[in-house]
Coordinates of C-alpha atoms and ligand atoms in Angstrom, one line a residue:
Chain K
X30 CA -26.3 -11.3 -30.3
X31 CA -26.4 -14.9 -29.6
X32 CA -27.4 -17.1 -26.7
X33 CA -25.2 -19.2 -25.3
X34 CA -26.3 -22.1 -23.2
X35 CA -24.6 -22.2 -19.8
X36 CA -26.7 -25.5 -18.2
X37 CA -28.8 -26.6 -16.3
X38 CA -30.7 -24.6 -13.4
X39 CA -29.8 -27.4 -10.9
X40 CA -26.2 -27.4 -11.4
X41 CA -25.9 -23.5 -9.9
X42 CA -27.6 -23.8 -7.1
X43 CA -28.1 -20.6 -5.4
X44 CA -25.1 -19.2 -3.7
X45 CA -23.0 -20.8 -6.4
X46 CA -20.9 -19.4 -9.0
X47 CA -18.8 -20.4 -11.8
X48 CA -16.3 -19.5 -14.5
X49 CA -17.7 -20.4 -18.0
X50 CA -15.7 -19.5 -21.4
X51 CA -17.9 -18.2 -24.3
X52 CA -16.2 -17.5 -27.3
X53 CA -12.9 -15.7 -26.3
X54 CA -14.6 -14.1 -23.1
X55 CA -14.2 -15.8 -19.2
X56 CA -17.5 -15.0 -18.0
X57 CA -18.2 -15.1 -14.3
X58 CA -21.8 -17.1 -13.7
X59 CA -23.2 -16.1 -10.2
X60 CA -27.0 -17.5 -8.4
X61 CA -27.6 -15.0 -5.4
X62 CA -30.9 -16.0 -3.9
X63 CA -32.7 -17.1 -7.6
X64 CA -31.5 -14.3 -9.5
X65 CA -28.8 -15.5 -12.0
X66 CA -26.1 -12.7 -13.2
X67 CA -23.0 -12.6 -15.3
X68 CA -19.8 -10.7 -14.8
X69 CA -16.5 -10.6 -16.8
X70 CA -13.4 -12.5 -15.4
X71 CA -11.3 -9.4 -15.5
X72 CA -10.8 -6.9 -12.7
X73 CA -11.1 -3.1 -13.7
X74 CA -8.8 -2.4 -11.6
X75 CA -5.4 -4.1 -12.7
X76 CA -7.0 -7.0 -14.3
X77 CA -7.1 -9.7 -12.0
X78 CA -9.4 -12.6 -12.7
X79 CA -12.5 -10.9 -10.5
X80 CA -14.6 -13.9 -10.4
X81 CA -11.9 -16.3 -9.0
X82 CA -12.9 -14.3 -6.4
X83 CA -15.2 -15.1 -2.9
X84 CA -18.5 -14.0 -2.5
X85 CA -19.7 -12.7 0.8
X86 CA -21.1 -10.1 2.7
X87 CA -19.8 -6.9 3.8
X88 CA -19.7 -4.4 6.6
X89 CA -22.1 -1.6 7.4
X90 CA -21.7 1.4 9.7
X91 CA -23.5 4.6 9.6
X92 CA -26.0 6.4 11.4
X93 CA -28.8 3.6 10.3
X94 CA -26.9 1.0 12.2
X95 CA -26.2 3.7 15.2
X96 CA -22.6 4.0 14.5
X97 CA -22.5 0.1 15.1
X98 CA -20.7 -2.5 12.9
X99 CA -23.1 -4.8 10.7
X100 CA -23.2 -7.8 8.6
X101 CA -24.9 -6.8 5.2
X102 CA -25.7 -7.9 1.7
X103 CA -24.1 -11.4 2.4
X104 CA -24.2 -13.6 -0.8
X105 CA -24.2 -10.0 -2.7
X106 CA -20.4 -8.8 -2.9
X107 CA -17.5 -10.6 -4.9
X108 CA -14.2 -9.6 -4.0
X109 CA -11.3 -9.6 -6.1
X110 CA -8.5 -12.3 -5.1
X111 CA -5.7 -9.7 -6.4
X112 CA -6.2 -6.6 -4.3
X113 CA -10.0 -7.1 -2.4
X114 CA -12.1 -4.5 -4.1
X115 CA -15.3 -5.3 -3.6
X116 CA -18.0 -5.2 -6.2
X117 CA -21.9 -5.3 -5.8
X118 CA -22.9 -8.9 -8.0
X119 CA -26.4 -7.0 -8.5
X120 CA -25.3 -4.1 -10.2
X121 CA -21.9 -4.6 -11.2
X122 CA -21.1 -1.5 -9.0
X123 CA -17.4 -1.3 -6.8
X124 CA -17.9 -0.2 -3.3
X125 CA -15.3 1.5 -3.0
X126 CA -15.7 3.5 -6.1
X127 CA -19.8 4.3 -7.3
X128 CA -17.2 5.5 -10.7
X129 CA -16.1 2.0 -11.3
X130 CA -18.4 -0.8 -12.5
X131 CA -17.9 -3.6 -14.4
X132 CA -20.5 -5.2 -17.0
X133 CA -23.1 -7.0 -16.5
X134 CA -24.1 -9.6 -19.4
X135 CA -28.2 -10.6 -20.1
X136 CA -28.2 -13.6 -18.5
X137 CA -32.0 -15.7 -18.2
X138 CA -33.5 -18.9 -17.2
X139 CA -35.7 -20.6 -19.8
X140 CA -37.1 -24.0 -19.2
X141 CA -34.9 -25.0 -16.3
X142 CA -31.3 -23.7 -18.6
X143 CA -29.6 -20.9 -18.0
X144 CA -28.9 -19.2 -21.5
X145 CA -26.0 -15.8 -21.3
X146 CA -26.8 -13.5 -24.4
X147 CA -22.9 -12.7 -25.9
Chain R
X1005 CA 16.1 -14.3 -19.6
X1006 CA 13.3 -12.5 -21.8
X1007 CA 9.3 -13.7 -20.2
X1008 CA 6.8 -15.7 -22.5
X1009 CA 6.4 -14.7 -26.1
X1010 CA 2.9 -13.1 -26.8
X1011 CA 2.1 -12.0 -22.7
X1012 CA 2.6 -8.3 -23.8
X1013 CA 2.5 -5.4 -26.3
X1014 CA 5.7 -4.2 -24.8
X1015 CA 8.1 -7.0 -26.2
X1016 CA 11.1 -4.7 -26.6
X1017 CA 11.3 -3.3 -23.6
X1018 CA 13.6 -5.0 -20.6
X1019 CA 11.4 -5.5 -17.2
X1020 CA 13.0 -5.3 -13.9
X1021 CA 11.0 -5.5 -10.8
X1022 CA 13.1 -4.2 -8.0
X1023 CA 11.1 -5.7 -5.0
X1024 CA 9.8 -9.5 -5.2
X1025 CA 9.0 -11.9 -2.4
X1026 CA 9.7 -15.1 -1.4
X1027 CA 8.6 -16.7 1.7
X1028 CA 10.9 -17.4 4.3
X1029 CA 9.5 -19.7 6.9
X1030 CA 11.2 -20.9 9.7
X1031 CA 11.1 -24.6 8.6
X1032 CA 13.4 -23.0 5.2
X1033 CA 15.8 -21.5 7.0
X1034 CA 16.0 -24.8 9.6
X1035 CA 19.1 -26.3 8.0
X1036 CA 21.0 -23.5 7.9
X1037 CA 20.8 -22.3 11.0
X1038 CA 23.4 -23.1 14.0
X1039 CA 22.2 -24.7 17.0
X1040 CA 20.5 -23.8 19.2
X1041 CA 18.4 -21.5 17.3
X1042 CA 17.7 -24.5 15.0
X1043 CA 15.5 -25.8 17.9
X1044 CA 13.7 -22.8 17.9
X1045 CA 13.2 -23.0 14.3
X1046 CA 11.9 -26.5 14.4
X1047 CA 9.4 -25.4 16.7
X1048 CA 8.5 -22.8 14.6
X1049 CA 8.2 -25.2 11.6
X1050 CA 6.3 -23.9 8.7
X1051 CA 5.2 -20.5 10.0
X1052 CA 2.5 -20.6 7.0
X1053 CA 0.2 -17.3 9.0
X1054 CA 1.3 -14.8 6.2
X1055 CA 3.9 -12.5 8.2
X1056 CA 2.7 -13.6 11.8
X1057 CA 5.0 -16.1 13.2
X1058 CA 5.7 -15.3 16.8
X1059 CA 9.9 -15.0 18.0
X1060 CA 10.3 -15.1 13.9
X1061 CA 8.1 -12.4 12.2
X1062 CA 6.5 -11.3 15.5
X1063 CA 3.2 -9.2 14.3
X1064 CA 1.2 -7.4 16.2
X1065 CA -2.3 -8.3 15.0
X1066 CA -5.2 -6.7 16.8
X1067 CA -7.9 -6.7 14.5
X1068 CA -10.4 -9.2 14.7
X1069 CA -10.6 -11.4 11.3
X1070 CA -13.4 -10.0 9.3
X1071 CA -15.0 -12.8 6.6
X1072 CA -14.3 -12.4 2.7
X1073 CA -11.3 -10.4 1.5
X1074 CA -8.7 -12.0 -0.4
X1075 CA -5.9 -14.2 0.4
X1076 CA -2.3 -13.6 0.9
X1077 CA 0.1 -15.0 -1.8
X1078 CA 3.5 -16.7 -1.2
X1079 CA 6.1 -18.3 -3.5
X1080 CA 8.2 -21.1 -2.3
X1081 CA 10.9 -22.3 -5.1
X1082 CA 12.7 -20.9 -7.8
X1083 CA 10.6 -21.9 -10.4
X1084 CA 7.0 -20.5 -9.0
X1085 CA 8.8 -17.1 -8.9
X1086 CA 9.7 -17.7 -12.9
X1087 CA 6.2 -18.6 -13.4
X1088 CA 4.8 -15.5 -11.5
X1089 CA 7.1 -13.3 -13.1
X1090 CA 6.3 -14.6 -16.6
X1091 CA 3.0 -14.5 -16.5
X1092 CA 3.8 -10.7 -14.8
X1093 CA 6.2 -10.2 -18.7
X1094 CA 8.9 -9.3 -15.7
X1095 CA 12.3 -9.7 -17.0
X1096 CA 14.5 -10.2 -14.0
X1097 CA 13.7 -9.5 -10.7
X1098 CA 15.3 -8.6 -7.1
X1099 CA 13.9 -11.4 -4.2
X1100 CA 13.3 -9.6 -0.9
X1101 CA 12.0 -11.7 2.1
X1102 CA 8.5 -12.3 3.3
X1103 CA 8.9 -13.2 7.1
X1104 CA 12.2 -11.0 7.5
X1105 CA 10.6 -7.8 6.8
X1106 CA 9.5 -7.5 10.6
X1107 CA 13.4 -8.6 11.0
X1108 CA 14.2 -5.3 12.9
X1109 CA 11.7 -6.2 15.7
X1110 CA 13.4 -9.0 16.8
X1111 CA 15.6 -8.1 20.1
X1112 CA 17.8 -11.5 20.8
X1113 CA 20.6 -10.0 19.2
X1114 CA 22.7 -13.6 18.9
X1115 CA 19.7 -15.0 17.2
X1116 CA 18.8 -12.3 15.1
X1117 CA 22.2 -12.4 14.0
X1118 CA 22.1 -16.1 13.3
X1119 CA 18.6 -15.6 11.2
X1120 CA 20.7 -12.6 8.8
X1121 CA 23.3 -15.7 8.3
X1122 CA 20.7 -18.5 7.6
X1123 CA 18.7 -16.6 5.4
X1124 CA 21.8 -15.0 3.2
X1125 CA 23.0 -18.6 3.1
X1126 CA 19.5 -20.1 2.0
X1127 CA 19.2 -17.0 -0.3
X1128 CA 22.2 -17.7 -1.9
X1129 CA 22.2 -21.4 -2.6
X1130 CA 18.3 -21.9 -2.8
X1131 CA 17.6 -19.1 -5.4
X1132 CA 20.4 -17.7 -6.8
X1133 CA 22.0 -20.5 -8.7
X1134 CA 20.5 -21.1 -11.8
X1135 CA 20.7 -18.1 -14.7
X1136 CA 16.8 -17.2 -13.8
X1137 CA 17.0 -14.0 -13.5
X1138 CA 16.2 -14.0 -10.4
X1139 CA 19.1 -11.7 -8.4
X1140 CA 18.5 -11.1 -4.6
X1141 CA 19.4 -8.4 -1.5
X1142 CA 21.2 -9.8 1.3
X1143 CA 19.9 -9.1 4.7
X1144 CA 21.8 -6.5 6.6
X1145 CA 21.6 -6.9 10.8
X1146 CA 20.7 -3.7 12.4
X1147 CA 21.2 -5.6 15.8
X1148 CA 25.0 -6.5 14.9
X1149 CA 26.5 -4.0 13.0
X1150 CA 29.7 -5.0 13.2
X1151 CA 28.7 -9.0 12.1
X1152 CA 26.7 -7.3 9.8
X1153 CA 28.9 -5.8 7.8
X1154 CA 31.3 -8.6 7.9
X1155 CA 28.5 -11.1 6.2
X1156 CA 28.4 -8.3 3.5
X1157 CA 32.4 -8.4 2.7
X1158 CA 31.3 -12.1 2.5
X1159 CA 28.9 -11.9 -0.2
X1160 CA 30.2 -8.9 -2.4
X1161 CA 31.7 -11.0 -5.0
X1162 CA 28.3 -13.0 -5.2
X1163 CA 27.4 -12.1 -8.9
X1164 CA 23.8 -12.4 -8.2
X1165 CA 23.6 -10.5 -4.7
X1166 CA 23.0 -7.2 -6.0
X1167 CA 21.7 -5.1 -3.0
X1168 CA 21.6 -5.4 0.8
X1169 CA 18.6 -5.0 2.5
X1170 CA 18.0 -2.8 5.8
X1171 CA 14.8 -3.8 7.4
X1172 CA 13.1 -0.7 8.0
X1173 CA 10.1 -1.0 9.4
X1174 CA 10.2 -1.1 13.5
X1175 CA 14.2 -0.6 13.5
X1176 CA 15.4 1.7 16.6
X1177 CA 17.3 3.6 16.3
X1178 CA 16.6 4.9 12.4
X1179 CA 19.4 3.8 10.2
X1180 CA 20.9 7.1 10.3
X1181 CA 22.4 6.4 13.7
X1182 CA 26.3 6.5 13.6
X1183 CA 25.8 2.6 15.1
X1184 CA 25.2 1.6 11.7
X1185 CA 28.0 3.0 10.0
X1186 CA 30.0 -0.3 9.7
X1187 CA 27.0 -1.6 7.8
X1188 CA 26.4 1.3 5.5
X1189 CA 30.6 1.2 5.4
X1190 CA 30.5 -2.4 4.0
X1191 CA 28.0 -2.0 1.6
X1192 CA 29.5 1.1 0.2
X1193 CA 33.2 -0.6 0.1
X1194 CA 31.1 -3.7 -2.0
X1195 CA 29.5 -1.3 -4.3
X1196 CA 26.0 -2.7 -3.0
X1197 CA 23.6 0.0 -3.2
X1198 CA 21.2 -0.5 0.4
X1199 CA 17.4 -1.2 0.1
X1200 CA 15.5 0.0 2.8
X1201 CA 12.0 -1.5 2.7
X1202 CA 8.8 -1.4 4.9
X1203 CA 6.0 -2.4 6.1
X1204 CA 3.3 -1.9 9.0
X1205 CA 4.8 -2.0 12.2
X1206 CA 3.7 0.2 15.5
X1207 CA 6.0 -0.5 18.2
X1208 CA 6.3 2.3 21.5
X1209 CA 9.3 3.3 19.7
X1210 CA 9.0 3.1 15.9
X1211 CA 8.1 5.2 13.8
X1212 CA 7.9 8.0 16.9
X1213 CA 11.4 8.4 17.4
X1214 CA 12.0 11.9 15.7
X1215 CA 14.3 12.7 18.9
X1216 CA 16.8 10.7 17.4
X1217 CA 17.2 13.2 15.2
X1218 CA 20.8 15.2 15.5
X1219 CA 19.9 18.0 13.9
X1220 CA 16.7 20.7 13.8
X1221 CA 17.0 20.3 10.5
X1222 CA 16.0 16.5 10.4
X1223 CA 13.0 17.0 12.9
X1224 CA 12.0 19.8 10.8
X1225 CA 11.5 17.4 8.0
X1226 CA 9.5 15.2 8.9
X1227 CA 8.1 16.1 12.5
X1228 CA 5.0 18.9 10.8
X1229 CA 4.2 16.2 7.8
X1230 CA 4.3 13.2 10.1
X1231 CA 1.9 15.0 12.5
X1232 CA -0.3 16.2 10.1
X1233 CA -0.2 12.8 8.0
X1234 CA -0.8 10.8 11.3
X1235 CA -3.5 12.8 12.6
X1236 CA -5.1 12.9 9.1
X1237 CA -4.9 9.4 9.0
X1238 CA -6.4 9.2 12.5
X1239 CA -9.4 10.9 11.6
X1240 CA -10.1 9.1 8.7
X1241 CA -9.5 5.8 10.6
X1242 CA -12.4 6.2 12.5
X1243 CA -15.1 8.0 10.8
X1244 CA -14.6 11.4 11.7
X1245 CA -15.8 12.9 8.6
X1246 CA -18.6 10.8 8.6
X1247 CA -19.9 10.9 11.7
X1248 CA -19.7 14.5 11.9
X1249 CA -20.3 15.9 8.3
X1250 CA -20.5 19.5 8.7
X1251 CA -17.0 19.2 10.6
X1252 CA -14.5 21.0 8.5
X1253 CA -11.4 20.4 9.2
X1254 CA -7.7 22.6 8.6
X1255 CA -4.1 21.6 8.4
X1256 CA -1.5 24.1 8.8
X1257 CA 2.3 24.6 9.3
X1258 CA 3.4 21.7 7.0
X1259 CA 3.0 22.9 3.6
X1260 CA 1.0 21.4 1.1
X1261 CA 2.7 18.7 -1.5
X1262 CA 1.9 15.7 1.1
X1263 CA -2.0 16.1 0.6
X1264 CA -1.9 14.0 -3.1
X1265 CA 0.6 11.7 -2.2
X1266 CA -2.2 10.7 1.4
X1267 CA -5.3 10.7 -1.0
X1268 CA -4.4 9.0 -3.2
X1269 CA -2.8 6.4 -0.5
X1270 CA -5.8 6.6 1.4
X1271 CA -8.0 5.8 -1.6
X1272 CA -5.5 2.8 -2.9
X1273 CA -6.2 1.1 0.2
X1274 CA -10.2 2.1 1.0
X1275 CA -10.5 -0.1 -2.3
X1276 CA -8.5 -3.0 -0.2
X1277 CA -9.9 -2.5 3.4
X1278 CA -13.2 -0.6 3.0
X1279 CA -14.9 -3.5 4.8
X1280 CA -12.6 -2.2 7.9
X1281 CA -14.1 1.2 7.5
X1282 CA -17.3 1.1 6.0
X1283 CA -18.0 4.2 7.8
X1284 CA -16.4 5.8 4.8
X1285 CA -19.0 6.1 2.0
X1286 CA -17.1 8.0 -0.2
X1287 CA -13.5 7.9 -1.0
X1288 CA -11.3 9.2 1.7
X1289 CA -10.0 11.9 -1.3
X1290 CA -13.7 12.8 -1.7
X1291 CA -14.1 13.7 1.9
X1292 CA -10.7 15.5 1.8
X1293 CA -11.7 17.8 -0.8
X1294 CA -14.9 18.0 0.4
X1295 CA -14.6 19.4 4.1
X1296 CA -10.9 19.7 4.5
X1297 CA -8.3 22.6 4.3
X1298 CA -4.7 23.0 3.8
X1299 CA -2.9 26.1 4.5
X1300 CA 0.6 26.8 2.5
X1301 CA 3.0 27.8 4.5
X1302 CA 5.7 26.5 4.5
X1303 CA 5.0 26.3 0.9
X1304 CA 7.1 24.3 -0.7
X1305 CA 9.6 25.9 -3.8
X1306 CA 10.4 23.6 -6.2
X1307 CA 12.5 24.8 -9.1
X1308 CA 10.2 25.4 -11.5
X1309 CA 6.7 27.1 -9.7
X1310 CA 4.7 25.3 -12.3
X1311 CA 5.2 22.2 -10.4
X1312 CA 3.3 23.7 -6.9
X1313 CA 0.7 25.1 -8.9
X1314 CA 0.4 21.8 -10.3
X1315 CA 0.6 19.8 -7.4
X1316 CA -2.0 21.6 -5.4
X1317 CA -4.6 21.3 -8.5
X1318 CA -3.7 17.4 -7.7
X1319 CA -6.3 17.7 -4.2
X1320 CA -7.9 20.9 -4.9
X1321 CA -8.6 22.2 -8.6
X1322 CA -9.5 25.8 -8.1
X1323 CA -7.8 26.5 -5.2
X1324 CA -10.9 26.6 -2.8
X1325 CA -9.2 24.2 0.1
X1326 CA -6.0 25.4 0.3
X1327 CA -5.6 28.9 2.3
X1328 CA -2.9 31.1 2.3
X1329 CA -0.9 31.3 5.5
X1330 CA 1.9 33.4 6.6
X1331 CA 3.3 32.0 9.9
X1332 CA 4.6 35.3 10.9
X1333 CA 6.6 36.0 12.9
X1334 CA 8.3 32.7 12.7
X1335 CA 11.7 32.0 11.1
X1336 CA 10.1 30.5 8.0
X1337 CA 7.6 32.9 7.3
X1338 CA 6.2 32.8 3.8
X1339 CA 5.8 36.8 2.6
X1340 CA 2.4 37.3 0.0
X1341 CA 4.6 37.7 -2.7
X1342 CA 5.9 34.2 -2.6
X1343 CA 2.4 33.1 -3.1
X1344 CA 1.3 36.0 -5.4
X1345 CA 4.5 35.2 -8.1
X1346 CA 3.2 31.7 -8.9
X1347 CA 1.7 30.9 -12.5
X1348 CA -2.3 30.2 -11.6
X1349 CA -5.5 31.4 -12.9
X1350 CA -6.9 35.1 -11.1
X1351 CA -9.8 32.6 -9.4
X1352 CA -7.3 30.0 -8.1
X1353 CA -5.2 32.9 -6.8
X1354 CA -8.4 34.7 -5.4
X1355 CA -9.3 31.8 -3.4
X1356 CA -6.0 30.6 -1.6
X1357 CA -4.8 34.4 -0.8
X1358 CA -8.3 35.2 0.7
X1359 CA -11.7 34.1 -0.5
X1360 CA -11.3 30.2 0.7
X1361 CA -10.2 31.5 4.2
X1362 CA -13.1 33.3 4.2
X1363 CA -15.6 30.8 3.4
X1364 CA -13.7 28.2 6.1
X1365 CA -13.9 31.0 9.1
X1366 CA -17.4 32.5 8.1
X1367 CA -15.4 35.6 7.9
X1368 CA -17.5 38.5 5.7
X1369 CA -15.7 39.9 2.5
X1370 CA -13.8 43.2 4.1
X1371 CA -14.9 46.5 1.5
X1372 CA -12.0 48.0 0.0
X1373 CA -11.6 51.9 0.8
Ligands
LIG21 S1 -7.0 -6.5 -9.9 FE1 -8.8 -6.7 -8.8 S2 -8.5 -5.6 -7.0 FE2 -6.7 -5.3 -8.1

């Protein structure tokens, strides 16, 4: 275990993210709302490079939202620029599959830098 | 042609992708075409809306864009499609269009026909020139037969031309119908094996047109499946099992081996377009096995029983969705015993001759006497 300093606080502002390589791994660096989290460049699904991806919101329909279309979690989902699975930047988790997550890497601010632990 | 050294494990091993792209926008096609369609096409001009370019690749789109998702890709020369496939490790490849896969759609038969010549020409001299491994399918013309299958005497002794394409999707009548003969004629008498390909298209006649058929035998084929897949589909489409969860749901009279082949379409694409149908909060397979049923008759007999037993495990592991069924008195009854001889476990057999039915209708377990 190592830390590995990405930079500084004000250069991923939140809603930003960025590709960063550490040692042989592409490393997807992602600020929703504060809260910094790192995901792997590769795609569980046929390996595209996930975090090329955009991040957005997503729909919602269910009996909550009376069988009504919504707008949710927007800033929270990356979608993968091969074949659009979605993925939940907060948990790793795919939306369209709770079986299929991908990793999530210790990521931290200290002192204004934003250090990944590899 | 062998791809980039150190892309795959699989160095040995020749890959041949039988389906590629290349984008074919009006504004390509311009100089080849004759006049005056070459007006139209310069109106057209670069036609970059990814298969939506109206009087060329005339798309129906209904649905309202919905933010995020991913792009669409296109390749443009030669040497973007080597870079793609390289970085793929594909070998050699067969170049299908982009724009000319709603081809069948279009009803100006004089211009359609001068689009089939354009784009075999720009084919032709554009991509097939250079020892790339790139090898391409000539379009055929379901509007013009005849024209057709002349433009495919043309190109037979084009080394690279390995295949003609028949636009399937939206094509009326289906490409069964004696009109197309000539074409199937000519690409027979070239030794140029056809390629039908698809994609979505909904028009009042396509893909409904099962009266075309000649024969019962034809309807029977596909008139049961299609029902059931459409209507299975439907369901799905708009929530159904979610929005009523305790609705079960039963499919009879078309035998079972299409149930894996929709799950596991219907999953494929909830991971593409769930945000279409977030309704769904499982897997559309999940709600399938979940609160659906599939009765067997007519149960499909492949040569080796193994292979049903098999397949139904695919959707439905113990046998507790799928319900025997008889259909008698109809022609194509299926007898017990055609069930009852198939290799599977006493439970599995338990369940689909009797005990799944009974759970589905509520129906108490009858005492033997
Ligand atoms: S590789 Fe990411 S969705 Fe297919």
């Amino acid at each position: 275990m190592a830390e590995h300093i990405i930079g500084p606080v004000a250069e991923l502002p939140p809603g930003s993210h960025r590709v960063v390589k550490v040692r042989n791994l592409e490393i997807g660096i992602f600020n929703v709302g504060g809260a910094f989290y790192a995901l792997p460049n590769i795609c569980t699904h046929q390996f595209g490079p996930l975090c090329a991806g955009t991040v957005n919101g997503t729909t919602a329909c269910s009996a909550a939202t009376d069988w009504r279309f919504a707008w949710v979690r927007e800033g929270e989902i990356l979608t993968c620029p091969w074949h659009g699975m979605e993925f939940d930047i907060t948990t790793g988790r795919c939306l369209a599959n709770p079986k299929v997550r991908v990793r999530q890497y210790p990521i931290a601010v200290e002192d204004g830098i934003v250090k990944l632990t590899l | 042609m062998v791809a980039a050294p150190g892309k795959r494990k699989t160095d040995d091993l020749i890959i041949v992708d039988a389906d590629i792209h290349v984008n074919d926008t009006p504004a390509a096609l311009t100089p080849y075409m004759t006049q005056p369609w070459r007006k139209s096409l310069e109106v057209m001009g670069g036609g970059t809306s990814y298969l939506n370019v109206p009087g060329f690749a005339p798309a129906l789109k209904l649905d309202p864009p919905i933010p995020g998702g991913h792009p669409s890709r296109s390749v443009h020369t030669p040497a973007e499609m080597r870079q793609g496939l390289d970085e793929l490790g594909i070998d050699l490849g067969v170049l299908f269009p982009d724009n000319l896969l709603l081809f069948a759609v279009l009803p100006n038969i004089e211009y359609a026909t001068e689009i089939s010549h354009a784009y075999n020409r720009w084919l032709v001299e554009e991509w097939l020139r250079e020892d790339n491994g790139l090898y391409g399918a000539i379009v055929a013309c379901p509007q013009n037969p005849h024209d057709s299958a002349r433009e495919i005497a043309r190109y037979a002794k084009e080394d690279k031309v390995v295949a003609v394409y028949l636009p399937t999707a939206g094509v009326h009548p289906l490409w069964g119908d004696r009109k197309y003969d000539p074409i199937l004629g000519a690409a027979q008498a070239a030794n140029l094996p056809v390629m039908l390909h698809s994609v979505t298209v909904v028009t009042p006649q396509f893909p409904y047109q099962l009266d075309q058929f000649e024969n019962h035998w034809a309807r029977q084929m596909l008139s049961h499946a299609f029902a059931m897949q459409a209507n299975l589909v439907s369901l799905m489409h708009t929530g159904v099992p979610a929005r009523f969860p305790e609705l079960k749901v039963g499919f009879t009279e078309a035998g079972i081996a299409w149930v894996p082949y929709m799950i596991w379409r219907m999953d494929k694409y909830y991971n593409e377009y769930r945000r279409m149908i977030p309704f769904l909060e499982k897997r559309p397979s999940e709600y399938v096995r979940d609160r659906m049923w599939f009765a067997t008759q007519p149960i499909e007999e492949p040569d080796d029983p193994r292979d049903l037993v098999a397949t139904i495990k695919l959707y439905d592991p113990d046998g507790s969705r799928t319900l025997y069924a008889s259909d008698w008195p109809h022609h194509d009854f299926d007898h017990p015993k055609g069930l009852l001889k198939l290799p599977m476990s006493p439970e599995m057999q338990r369940n689909i001759m009797g005990a799944s039915a009974l759970e589905l209708f509520g129906i108490p377990a009858p005492v033997r006497k």
